[in-house]
PDB file of C-alpha atoms in Angstrom:
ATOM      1  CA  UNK A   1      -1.570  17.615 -19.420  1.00 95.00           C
ATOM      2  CA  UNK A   2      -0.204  14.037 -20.856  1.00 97.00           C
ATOM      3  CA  UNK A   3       2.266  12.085 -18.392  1.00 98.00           C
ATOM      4  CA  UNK A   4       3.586   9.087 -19.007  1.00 98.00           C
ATOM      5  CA  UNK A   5       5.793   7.815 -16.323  1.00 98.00           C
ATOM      6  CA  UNK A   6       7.824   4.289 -16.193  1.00 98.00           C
ATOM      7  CA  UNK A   7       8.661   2.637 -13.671  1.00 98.00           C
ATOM      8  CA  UNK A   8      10.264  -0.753 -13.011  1.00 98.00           C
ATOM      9  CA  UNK A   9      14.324  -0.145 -14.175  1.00 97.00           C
ATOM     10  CA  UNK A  10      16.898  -1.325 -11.598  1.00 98.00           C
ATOM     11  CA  UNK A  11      20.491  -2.922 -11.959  1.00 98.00           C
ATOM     12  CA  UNK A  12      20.380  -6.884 -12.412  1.00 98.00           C
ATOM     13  CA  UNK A  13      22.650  -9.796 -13.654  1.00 98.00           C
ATOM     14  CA  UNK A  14      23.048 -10.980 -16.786  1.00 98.00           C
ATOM     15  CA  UNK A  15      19.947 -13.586 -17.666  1.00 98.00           C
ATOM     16  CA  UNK A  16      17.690 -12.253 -14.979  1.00 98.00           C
ATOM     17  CA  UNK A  17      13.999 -10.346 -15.951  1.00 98.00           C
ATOM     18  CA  UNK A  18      12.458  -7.133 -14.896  1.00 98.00           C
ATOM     19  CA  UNK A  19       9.332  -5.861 -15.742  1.00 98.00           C
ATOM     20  CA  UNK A  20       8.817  -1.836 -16.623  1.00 98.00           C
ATOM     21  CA  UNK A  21       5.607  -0.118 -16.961  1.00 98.00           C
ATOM     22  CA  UNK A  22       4.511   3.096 -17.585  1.00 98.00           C
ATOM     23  CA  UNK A  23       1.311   4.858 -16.502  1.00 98.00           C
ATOM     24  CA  UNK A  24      -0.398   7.319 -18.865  1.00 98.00           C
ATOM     25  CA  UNK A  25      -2.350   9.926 -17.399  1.00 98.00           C
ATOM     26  CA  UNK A  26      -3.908  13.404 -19.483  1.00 97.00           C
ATOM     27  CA  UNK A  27      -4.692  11.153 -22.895  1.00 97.00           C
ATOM     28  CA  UNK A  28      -7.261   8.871 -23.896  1.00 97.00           C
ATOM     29  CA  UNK A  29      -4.830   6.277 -23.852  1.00 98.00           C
ATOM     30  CA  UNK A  30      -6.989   3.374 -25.840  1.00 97.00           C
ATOM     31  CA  UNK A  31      -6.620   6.066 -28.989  1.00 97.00           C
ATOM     32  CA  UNK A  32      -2.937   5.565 -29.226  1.00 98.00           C
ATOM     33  CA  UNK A  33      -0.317   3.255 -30.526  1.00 98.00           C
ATOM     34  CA  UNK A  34       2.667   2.674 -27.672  1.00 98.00           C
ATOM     35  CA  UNK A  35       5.858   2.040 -27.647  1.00 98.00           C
ATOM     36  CA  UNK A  36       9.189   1.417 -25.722  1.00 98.00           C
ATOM     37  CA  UNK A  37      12.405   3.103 -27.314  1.00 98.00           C
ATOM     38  CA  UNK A  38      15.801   3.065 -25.182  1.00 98.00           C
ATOM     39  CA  UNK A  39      19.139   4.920 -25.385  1.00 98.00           C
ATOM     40  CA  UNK A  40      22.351   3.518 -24.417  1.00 97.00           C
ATOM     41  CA  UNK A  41      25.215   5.484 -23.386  1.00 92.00           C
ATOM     42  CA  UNK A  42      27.077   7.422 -26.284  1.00 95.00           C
ATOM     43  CA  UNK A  43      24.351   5.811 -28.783  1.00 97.00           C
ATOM     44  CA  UNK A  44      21.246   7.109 -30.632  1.00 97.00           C
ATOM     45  CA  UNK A  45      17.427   6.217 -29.293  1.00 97.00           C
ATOM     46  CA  UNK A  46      16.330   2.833 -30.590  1.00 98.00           C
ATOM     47  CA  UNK A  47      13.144   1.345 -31.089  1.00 98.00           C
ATOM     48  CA  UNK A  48      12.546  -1.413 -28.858  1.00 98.00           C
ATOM     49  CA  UNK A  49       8.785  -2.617 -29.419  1.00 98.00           C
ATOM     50  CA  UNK A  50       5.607  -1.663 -30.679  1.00 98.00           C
ATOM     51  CA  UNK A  51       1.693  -2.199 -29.861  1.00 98.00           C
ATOM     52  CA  UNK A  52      -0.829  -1.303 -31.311  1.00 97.00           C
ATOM     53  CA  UNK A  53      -4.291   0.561 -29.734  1.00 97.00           C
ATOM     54  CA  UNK A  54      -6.066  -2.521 -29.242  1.00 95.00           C
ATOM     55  CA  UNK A  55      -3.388  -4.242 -28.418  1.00 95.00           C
ATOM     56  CA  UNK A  56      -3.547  -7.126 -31.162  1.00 95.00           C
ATOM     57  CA  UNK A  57      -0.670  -5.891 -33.595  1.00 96.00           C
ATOM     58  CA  UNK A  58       3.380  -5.953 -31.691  1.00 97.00           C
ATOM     59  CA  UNK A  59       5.662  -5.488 -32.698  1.00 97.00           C
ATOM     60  CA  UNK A  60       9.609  -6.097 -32.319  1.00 98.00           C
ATOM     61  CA  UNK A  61      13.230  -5.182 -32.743  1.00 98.00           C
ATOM     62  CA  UNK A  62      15.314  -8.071 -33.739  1.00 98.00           C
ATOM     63  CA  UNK A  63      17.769  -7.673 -30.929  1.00 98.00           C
ATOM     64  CA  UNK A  64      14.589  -8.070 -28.043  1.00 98.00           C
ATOM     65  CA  UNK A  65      12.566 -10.850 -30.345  1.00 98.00           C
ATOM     66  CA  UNK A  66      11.579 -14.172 -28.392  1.00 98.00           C
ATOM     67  CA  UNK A  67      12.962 -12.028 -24.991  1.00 98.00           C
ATOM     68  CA  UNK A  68      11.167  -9.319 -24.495  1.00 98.00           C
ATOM     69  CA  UNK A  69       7.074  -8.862 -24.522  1.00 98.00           C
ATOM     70  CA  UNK A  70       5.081  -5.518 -24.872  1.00 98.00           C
ATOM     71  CA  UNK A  71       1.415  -5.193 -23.786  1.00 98.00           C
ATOM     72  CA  UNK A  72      -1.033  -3.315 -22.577  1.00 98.00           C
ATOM     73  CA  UNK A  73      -3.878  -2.345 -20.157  1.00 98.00           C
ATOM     74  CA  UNK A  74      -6.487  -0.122 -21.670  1.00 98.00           C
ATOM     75  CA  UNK A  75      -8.169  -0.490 -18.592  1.00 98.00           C
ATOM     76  CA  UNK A  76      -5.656   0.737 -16.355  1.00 98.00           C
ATOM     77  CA  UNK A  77      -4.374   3.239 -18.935  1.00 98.00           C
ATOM     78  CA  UNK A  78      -1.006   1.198 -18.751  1.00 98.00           C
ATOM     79  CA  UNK A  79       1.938  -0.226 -21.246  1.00 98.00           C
ATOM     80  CA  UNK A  80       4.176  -2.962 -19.440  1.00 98.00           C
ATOM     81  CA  UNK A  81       7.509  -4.299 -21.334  1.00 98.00           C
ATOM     82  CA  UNK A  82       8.261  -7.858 -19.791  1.00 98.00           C
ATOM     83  CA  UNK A  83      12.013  -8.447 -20.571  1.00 98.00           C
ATOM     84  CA  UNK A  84      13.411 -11.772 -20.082  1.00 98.00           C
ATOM     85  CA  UNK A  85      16.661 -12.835 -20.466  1.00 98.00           C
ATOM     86  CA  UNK A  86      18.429  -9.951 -20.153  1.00 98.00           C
ATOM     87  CA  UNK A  87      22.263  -9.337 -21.589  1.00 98.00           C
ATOM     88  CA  UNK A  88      24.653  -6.365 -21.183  1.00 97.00           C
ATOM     89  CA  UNK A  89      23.676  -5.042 -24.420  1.00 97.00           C
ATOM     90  CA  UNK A  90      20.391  -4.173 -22.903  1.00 98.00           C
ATOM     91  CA  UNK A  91      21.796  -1.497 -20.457  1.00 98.00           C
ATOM     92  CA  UNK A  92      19.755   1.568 -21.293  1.00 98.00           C
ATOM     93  CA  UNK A  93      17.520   4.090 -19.942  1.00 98.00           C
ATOM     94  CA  UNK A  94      14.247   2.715 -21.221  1.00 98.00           C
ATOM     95  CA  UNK A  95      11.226   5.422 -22.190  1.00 98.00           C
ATOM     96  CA  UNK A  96       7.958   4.816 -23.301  1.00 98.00           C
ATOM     97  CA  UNK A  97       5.604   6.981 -26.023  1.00 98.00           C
ATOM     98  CA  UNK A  98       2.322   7.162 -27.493  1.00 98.00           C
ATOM     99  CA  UNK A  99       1.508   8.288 -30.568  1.00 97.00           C
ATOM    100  CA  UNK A 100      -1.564   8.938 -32.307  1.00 96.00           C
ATOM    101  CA  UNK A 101      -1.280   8.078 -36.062  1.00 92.00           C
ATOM    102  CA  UNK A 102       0.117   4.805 -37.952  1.00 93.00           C
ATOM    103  CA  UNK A 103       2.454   2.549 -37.328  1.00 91.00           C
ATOM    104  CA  UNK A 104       6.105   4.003 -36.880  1.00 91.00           C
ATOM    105  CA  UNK A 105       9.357   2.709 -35.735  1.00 92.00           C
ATOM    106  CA  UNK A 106      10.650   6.375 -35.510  1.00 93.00           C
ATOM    107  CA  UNK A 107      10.989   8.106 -32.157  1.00 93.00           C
ATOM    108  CA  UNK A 108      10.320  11.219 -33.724  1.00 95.00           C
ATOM    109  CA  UNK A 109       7.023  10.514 -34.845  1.00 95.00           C
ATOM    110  CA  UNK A 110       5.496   9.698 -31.375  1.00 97.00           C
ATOM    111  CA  UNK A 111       3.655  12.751 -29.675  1.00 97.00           C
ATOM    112  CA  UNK A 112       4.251  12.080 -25.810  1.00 98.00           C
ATOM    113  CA  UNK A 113       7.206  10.778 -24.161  1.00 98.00           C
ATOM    114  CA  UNK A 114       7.808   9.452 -20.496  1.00 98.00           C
ATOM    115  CA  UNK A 115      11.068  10.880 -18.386  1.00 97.00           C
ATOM    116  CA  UNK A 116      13.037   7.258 -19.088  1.00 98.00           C
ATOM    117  CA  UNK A 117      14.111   4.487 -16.720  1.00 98.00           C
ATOM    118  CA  UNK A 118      17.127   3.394 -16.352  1.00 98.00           C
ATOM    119  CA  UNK A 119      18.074  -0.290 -17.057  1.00 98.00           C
ATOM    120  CA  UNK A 120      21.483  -1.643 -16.317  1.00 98.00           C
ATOM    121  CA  UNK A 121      22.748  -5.515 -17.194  1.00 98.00           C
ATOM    122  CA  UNK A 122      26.161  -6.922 -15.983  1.00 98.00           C
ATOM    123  CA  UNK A 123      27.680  -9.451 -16.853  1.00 95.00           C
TER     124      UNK A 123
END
């Protein structure tokens, strides 16, 4: 049985950092691309960033770009999301997915999805 489960979310100022990460358990985790995707209030699921299996390839939406940074343990069979910087706009409840094929910003193309974390930035 795949489980991915974040952790890490919690309720912070504007400008200050938090660090999720999710733990994958049930999957051969080195075999699949990961990513973050969160979900606002009232809005659709958006594609936050992107890594690929080894970890080389990341990728970015432009709203986290030069704030946020994905990566990865293969190890540890773990995906981390440092987020720096953080503004209002990032209040979410933050999920992470794996998903064994090619590249894709779309959440419905990834296989395995974590239960979410909740991220909330005042201002």
């Amino acid at each position: 049985q795949v489980q991915l489960v974040e952790s890490g979310g919690g309720s912070v100022q504007a400008g200050a950092s938090l660090r999720l990460s999710c733990a994958a358990s049930g999957l051969t985790f080195a075999n699949y691309r990961m990513a973050w995707f969160r979900q606002a209030p009232g809005k659709e699921r958006e594609f936050v960033a992107h890594i690929s299996r080894g970890g080389v390839v990341r990728n970015y939406a432009d709203s986290v770009k030069g704030r946020f940074t994905i990566s990865r343990d293969n190890a540890e069979n773990t995906l981390s999301l440092q987020m720096n910087s953080l503004k209002p706009d990032d209040t979410a409840v933050y999920y992470c997915a794996a998903r064994n094929g090619d590249y894709s910003l779309l959440d419905r193309r990834y296989d395995y999805w974590g239960q979410g974390t909740q991220v909330t930035v005042s201002s």
